[in-house]
mmCIF file with all atom_site columns, N, CA, C and O in Angstrom:
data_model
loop_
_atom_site.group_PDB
_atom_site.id
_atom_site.type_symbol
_atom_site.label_atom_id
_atom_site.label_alt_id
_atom_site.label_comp_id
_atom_site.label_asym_id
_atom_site.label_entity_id
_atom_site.label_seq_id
_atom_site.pdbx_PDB_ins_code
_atom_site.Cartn_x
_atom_site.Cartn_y
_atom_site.Cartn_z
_atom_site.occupancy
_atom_site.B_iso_or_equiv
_atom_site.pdbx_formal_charge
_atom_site.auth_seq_id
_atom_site.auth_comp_id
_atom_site.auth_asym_id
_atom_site.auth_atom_id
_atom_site.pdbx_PDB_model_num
ATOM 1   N N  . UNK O 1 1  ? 79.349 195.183 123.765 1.00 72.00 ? 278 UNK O N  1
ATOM 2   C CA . UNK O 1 1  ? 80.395 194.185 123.765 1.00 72.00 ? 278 UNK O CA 1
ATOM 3   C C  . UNK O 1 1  ? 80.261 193.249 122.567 1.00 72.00 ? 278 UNK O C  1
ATOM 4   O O  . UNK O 1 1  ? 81.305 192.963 121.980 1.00 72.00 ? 278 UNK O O  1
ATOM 5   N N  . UNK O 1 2  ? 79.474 192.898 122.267 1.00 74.00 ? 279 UNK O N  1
ATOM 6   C CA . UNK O 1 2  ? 79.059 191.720 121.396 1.00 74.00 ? 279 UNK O CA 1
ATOM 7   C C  . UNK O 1 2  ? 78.998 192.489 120.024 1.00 74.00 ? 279 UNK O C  1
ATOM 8   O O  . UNK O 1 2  ? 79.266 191.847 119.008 1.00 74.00 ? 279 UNK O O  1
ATOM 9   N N  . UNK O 1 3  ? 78.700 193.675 119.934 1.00 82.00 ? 280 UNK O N  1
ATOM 10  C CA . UNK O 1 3  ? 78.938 194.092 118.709 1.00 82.00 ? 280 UNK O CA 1
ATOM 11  C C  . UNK O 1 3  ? 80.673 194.532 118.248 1.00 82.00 ? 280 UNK O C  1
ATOM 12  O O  . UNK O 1 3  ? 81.025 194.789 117.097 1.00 82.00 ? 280 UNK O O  1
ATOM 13  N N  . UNK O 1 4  ? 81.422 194.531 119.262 1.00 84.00 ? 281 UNK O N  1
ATOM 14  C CA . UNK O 1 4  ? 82.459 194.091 118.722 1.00 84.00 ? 281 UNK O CA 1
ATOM 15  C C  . UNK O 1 4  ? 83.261 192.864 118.195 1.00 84.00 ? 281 UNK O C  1
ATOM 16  O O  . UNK O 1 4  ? 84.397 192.797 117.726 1.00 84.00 ? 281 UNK O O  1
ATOM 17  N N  . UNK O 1 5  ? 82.235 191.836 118.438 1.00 91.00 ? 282 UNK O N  1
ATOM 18  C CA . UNK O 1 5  ? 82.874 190.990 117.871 1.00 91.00 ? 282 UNK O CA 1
ATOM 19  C C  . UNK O 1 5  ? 81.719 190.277 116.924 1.00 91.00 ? 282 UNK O C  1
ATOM 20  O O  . UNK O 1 5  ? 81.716 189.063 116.719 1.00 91.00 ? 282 UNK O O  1
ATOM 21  N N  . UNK O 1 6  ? 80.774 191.156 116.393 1.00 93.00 ? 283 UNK O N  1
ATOM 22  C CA . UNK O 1 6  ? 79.898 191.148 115.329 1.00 93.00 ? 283 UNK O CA 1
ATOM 23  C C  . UNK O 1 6  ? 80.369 189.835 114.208 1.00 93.00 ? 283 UNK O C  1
ATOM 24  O O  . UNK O 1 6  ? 80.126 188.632 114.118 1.00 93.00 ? 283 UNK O O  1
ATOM 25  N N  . UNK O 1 7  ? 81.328 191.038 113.302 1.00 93.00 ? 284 UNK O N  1
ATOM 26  C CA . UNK O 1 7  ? 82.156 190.518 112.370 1.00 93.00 ? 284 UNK O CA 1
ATOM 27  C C  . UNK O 1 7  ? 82.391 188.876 112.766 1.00 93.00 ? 284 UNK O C  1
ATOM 28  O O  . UNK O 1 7  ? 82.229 188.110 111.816 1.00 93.00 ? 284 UNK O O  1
ATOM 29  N N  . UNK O 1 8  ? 82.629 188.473 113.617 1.00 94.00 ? 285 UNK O N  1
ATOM 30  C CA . UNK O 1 8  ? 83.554 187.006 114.226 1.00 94.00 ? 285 UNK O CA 1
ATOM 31  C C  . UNK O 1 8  ? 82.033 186.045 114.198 1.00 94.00 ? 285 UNK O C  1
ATOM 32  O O  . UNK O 1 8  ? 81.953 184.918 113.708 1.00 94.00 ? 285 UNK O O  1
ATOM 33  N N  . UNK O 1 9  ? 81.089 186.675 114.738 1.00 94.00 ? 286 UNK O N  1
ATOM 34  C CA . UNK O 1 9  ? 79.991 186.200 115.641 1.00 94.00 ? 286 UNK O CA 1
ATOM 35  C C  . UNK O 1 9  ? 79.230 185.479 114.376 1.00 94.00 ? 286 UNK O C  1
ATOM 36  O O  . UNK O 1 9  ? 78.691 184.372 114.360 1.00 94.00 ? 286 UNK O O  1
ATOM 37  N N  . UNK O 1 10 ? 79.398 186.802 112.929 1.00 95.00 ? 287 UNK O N  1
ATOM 38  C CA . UNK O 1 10 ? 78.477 186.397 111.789 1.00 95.00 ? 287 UNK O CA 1
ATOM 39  C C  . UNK O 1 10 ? 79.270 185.312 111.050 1.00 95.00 ? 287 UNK O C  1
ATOM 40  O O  . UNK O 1 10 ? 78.800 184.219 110.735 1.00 95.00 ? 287 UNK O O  1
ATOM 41  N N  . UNK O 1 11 ? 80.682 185.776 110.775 1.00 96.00 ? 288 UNK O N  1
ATOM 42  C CA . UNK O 1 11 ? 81.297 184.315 109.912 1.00 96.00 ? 288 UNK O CA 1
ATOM 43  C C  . UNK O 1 11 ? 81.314 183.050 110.827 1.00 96.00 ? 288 UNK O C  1
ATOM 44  O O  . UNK O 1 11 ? 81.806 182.158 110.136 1.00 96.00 ? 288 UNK O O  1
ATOM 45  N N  . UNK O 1 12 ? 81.011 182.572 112.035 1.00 96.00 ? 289 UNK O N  1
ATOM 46  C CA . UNK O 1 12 ? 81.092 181.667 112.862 1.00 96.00 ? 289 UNK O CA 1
ATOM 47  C C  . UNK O 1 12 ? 79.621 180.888 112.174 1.00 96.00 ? 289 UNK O C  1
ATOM 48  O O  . UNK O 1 12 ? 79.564 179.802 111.596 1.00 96.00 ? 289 UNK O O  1
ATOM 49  N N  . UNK O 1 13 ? 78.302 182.032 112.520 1.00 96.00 ? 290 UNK O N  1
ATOM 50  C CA . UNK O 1 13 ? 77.148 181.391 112.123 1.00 96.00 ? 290 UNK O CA 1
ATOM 51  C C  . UNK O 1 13 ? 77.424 181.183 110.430 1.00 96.00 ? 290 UNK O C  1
ATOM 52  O O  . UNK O 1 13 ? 77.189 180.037 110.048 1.00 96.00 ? 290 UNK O O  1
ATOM 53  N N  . UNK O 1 14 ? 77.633 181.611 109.961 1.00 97.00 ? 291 UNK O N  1
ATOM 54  C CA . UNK O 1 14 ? 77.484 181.314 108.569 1.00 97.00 ? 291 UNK O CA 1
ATOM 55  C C  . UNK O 1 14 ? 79.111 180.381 108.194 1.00 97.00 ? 291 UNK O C  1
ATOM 56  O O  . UNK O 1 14 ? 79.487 180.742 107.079 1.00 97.00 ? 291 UNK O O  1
ATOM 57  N N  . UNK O 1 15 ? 79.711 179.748 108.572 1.00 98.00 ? 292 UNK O N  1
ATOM 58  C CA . UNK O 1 15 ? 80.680 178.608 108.564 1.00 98.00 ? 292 UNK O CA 1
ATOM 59  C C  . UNK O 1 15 ? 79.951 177.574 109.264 1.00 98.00 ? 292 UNK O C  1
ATOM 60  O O  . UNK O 1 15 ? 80.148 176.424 108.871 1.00 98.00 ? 292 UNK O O  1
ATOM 61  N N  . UNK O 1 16 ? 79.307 177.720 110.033 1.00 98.00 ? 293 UNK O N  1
ATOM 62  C CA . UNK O 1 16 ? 78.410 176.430 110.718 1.00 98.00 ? 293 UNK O CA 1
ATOM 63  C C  . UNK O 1 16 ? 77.567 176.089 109.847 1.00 98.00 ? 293 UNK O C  1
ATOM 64  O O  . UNK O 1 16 ? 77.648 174.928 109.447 1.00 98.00 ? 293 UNK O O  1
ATOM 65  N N  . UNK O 1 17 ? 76.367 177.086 109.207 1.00 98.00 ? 294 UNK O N  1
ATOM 66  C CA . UNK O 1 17 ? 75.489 176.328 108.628 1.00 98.00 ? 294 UNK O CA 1
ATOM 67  C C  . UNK O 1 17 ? 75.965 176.426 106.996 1.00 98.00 ? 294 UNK O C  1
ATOM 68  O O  . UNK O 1 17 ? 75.199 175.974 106.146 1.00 98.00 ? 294 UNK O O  1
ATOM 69  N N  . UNK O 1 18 ? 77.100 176.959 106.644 1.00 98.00 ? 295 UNK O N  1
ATOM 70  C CA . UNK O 1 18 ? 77.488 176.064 105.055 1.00 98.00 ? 295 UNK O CA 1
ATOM 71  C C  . UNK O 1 18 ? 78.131 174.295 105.290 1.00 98.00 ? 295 UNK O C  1
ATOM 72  O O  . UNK O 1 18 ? 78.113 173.380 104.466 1.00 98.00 ? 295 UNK O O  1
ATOM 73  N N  . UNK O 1 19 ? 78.770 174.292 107.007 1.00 98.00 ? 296 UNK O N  1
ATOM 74  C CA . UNK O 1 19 ? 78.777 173.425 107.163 1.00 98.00 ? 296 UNK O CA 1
ATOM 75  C C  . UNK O 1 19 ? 77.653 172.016 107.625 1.00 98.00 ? 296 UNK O C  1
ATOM 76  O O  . UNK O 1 19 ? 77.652 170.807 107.391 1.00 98.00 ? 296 UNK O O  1
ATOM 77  N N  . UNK O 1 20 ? 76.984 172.736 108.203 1.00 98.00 ? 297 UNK O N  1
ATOM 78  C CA . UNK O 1 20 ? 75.371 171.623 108.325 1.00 98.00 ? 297 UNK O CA 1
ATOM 79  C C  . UNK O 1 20 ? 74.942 171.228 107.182 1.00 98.00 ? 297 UNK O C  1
ATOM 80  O O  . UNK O 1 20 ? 74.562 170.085 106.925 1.00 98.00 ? 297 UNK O O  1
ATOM 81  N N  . UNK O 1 21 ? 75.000 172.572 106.101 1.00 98.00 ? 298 UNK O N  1
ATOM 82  C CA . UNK O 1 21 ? 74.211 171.916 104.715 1.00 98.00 ? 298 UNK O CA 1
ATOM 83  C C  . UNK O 1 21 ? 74.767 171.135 104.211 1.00 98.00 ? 298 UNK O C  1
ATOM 84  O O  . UNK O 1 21 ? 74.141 170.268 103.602 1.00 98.00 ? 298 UNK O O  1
ATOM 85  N N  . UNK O 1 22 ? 76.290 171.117 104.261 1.00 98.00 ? 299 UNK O N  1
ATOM 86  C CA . UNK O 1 22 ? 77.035 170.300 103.333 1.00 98.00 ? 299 UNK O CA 1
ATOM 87  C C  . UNK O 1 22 ? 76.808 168.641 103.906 1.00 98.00 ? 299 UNK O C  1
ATOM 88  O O  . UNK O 1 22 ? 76.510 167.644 103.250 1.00 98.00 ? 299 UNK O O  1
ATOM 89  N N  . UNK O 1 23 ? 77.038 168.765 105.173 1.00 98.00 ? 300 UNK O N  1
ATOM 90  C CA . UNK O 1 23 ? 76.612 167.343 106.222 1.00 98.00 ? 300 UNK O CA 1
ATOM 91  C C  . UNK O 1 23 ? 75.499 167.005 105.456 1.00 98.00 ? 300 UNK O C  1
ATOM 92  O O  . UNK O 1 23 ? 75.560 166.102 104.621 1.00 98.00 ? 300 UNK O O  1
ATOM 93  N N  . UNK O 1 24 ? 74.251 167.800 105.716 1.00 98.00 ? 301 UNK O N  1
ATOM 94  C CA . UNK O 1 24 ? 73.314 167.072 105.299 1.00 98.00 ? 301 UNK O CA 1
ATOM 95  C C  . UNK O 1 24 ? 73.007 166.676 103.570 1.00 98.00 ? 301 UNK O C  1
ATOM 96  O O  . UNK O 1 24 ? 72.252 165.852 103.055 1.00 98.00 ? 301 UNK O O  1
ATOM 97  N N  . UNK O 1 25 ? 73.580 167.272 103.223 1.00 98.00 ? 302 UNK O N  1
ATOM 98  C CA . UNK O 1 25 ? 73.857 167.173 101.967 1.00 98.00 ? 302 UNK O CA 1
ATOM 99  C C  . UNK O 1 25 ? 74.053 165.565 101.351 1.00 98.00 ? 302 UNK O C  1
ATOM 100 O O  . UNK O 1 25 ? 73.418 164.797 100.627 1.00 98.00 ? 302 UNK O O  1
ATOM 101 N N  . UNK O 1 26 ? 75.516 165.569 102.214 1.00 98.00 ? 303 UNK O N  1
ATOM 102 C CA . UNK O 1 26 ? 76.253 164.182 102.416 1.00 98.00 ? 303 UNK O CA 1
ATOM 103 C C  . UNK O 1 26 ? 75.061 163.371 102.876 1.00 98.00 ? 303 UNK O C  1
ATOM 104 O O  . UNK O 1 26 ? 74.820 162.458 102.086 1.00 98.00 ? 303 UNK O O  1
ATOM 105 N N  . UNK O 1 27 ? 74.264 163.424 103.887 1.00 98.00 ? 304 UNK O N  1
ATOM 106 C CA . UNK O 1 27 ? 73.527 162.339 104.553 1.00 98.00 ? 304 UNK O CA 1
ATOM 107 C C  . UNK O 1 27 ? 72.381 162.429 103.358 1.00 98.00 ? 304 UNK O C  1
ATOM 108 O O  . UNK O 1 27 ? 72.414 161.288 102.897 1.00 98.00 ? 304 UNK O O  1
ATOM 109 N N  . UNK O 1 28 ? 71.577 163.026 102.751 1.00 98.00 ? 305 UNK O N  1
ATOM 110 C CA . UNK O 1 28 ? 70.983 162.944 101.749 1.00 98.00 ? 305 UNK O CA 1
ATOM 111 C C  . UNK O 1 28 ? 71.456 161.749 100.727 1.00 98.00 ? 305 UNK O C  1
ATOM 112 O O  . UNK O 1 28 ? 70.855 160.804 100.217 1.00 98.00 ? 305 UNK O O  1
ATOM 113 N N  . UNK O 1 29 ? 72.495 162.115 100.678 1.00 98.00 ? 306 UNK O N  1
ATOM 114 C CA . UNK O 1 29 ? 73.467 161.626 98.916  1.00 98.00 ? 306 UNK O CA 1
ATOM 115 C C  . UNK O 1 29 ? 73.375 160.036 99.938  1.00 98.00 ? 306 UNK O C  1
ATOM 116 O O  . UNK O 1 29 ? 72.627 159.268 99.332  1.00 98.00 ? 306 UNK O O  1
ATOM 117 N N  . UNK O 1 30 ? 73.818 159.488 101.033 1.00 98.00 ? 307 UNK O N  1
ATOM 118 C CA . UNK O 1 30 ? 74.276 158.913 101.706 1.00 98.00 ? 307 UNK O CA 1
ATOM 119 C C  . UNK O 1 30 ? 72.387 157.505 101.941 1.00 98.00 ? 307 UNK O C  1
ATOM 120 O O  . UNK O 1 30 ? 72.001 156.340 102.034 1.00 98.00 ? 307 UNK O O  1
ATOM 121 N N  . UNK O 1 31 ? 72.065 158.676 101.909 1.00 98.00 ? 308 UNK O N  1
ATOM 122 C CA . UNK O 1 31 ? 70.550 157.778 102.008 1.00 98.00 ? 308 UNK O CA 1
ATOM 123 C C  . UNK O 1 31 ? 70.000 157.289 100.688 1.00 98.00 ? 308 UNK O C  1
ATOM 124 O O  . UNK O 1 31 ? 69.659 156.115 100.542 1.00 98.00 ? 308 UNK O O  1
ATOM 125 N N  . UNK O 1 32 ? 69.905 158.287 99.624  1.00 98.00 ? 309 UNK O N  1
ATOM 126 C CA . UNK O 1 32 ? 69.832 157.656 98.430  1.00 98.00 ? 309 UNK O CA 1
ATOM 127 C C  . UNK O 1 32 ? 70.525 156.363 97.991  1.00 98.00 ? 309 UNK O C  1
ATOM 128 O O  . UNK O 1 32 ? 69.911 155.467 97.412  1.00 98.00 ? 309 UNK O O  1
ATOM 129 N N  . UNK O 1 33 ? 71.885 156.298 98.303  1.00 98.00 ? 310 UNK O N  1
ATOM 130 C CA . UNK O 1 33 ? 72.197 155.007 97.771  1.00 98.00 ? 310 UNK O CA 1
ATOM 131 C C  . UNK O 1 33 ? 72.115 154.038 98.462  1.00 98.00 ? 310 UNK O C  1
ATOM 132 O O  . UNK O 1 33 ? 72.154 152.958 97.872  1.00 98.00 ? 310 UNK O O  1
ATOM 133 N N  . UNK O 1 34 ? 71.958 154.032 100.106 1.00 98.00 ? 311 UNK O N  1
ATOM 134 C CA . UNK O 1 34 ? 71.449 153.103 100.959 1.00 98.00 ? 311 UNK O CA 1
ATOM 135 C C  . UNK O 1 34 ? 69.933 151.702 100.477 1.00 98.00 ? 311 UNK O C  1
ATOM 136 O O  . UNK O 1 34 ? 69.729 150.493 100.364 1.00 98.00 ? 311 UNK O O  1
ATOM 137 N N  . UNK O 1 35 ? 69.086 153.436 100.326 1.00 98.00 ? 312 UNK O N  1
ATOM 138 C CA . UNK O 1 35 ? 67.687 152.623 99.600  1.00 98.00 ? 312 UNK O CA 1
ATOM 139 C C  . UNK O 1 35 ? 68.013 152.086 97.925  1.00 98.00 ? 312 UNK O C  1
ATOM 140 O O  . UNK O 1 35 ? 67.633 150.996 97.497  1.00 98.00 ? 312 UNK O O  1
ATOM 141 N N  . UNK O 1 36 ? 68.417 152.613 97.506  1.00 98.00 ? 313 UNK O N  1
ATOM 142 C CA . UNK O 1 36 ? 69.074 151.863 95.822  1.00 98.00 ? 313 UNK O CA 1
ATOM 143 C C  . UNK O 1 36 ? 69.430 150.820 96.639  1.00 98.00 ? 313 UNK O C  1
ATOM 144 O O  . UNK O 1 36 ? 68.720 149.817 96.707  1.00 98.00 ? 313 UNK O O  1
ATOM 145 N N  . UNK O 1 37 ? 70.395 150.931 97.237  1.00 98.00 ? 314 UNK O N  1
ATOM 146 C CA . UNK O 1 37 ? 71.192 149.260 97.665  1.00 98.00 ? 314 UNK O CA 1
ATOM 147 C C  . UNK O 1 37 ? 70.540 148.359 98.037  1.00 98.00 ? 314 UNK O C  1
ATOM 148 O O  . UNK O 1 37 ? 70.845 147.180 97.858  1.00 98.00 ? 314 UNK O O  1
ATOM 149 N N  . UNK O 1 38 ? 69.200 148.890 98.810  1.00 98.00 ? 315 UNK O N  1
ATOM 150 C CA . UNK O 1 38 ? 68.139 147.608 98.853  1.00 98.00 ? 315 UNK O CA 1
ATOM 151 C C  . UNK O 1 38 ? 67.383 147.488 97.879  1.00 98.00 ? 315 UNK O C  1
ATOM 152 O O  . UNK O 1 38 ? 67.199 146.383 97.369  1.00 98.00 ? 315 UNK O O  1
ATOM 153 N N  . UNK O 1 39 ? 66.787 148.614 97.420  1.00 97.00 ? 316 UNK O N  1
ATOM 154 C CA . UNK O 1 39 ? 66.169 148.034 96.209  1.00 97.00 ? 316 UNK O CA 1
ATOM 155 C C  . UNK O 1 39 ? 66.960 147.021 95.231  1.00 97.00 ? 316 UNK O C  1
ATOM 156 O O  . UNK O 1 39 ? 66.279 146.074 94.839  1.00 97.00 ? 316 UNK O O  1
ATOM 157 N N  . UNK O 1 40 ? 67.807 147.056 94.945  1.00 98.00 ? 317 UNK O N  1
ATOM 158 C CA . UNK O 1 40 ? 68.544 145.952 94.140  1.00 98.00 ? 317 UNK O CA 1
ATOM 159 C C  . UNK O 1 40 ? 68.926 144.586 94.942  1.00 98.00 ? 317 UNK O C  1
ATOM 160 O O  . UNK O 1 40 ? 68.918 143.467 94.428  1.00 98.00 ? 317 UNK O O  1
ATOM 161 N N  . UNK O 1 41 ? 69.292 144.903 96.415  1.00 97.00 ? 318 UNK O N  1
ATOM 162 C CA . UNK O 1 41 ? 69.085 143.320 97.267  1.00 97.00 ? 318 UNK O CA 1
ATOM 163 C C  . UNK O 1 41 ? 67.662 142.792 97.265  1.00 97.00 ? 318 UNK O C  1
ATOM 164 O O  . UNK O 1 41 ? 67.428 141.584 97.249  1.00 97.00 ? 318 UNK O O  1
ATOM 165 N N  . UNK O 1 42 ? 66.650 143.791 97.284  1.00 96.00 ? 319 UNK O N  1
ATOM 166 C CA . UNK O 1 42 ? 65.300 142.907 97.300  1.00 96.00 ? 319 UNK O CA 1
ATOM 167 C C  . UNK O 1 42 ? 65.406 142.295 95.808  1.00 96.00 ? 319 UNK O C  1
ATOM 168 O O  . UNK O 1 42 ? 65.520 141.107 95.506  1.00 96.00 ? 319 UNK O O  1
ATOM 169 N N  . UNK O 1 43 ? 65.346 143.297 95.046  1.00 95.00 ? 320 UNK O N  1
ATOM 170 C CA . UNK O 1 43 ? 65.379 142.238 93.223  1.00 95.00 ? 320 UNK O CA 1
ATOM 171 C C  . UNK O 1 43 ? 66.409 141.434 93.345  1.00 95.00 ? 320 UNK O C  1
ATOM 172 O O  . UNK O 1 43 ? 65.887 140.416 92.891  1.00 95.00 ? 320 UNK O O  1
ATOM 173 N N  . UNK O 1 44 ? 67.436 141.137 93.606  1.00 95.00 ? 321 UNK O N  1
ATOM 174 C CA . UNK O 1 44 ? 68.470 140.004 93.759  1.00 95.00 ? 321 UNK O CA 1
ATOM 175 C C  . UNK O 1 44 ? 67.122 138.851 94.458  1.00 95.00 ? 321 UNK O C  1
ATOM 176 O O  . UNK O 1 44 ? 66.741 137.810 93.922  1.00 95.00 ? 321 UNK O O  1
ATOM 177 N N  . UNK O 1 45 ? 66.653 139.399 95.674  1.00 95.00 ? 322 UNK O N  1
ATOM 178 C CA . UNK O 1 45 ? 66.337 137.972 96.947  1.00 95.00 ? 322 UNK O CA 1
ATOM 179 C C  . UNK O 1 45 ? 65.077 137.786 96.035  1.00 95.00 ? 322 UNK O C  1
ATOM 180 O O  . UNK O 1 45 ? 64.911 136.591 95.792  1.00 95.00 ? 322 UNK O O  1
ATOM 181 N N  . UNK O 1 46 ? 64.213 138.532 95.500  1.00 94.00 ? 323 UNK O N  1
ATOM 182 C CA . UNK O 1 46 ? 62.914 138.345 94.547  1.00 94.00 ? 323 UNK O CA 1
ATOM 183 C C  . UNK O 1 46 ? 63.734 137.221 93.484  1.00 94.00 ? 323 UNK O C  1
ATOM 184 O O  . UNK O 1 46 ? 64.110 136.066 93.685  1.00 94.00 ? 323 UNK O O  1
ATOM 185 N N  . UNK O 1 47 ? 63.787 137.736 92.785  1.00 93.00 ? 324 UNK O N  1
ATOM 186 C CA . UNK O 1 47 ? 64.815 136.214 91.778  1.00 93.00 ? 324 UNK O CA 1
ATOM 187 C C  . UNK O 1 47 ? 65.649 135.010 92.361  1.00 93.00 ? 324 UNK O C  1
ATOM 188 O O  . UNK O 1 47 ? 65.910 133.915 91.864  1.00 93.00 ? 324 UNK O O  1
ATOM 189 N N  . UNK O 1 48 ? 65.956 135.522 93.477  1.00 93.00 ? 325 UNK O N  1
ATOM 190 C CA . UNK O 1 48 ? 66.389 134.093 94.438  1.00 93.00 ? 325 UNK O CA 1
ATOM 191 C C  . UNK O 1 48 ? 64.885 133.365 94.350  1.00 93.00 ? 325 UNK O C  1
ATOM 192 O O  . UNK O 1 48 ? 64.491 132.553 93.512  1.00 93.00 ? 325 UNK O O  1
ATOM 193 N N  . UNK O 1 49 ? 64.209 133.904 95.449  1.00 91.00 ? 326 UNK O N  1
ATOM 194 C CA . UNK O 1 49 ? 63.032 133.131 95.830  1.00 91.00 ? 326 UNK O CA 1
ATOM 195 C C  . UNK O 1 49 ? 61.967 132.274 94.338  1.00 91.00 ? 326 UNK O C  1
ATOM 196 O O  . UNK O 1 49 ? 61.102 131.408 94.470  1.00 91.00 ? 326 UNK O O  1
ATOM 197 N N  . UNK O 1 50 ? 62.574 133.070 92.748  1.00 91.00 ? 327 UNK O N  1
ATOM 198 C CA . UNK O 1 50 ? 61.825 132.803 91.931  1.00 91.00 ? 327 UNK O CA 1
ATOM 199 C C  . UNK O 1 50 ? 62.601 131.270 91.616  1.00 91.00 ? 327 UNK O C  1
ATOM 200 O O  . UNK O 1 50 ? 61.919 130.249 91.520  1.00 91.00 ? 327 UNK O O  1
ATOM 201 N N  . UNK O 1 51 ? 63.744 131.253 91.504  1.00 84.00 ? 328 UNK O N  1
ATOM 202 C CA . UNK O 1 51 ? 64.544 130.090 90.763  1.00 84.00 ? 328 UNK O CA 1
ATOM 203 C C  . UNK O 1 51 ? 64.578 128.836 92.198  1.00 84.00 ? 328 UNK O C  1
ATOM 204 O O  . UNK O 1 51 ? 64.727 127.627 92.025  1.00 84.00 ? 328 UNK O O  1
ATOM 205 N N  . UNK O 1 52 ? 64.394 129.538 93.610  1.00 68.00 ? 329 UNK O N  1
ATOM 206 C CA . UNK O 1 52 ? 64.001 128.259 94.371  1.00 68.00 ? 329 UNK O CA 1
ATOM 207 C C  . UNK O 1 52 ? 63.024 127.431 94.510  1.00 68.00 ? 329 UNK O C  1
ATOM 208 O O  . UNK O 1 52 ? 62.912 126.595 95.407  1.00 68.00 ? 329 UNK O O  1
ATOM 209 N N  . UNK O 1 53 ? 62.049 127.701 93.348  1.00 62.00 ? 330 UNK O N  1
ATOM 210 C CA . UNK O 1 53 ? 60.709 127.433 93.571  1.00 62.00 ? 330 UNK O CA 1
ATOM 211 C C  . UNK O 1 53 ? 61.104 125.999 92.945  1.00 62.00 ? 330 UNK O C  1
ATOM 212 O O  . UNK O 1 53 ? 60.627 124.969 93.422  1.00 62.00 ? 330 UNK O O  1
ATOM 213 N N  . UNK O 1 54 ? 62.282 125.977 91.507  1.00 58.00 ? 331 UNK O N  1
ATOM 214 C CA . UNK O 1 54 ? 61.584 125.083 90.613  1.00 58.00 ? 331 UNK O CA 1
ATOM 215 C C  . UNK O 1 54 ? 62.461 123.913 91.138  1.00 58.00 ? 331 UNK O C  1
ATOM 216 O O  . UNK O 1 54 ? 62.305 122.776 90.692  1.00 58.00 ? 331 UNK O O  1
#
């Protein structure tokens, strides 16, 4: 039974995981600029905290 619908069964798995990779892909790309974004709020609040000193 199931090998008749082989053909269906394989493009299903392989449309899912070009689609997972691409997700994670996105969540990769998505995390990188998260941490950039703090790294540059901490150097922003680091130079805050430097010019509140004086």
């Amino acid at each position: 039974m199931a090998e008749d619908y082989a053909d269906i069964i394989r493009r299903d798995f392989e449309l899912y995981f070009r689609d997972i990779q691409s997700y994670l892909r996105c969540l990769d790309a998505e995390r990188a600029r998260a941490f950039q974004e703090g790294r540059e709020v901490s150097e922003d609040y680091r130079r805050f905290l430097g010019r509140s000193d004086e």
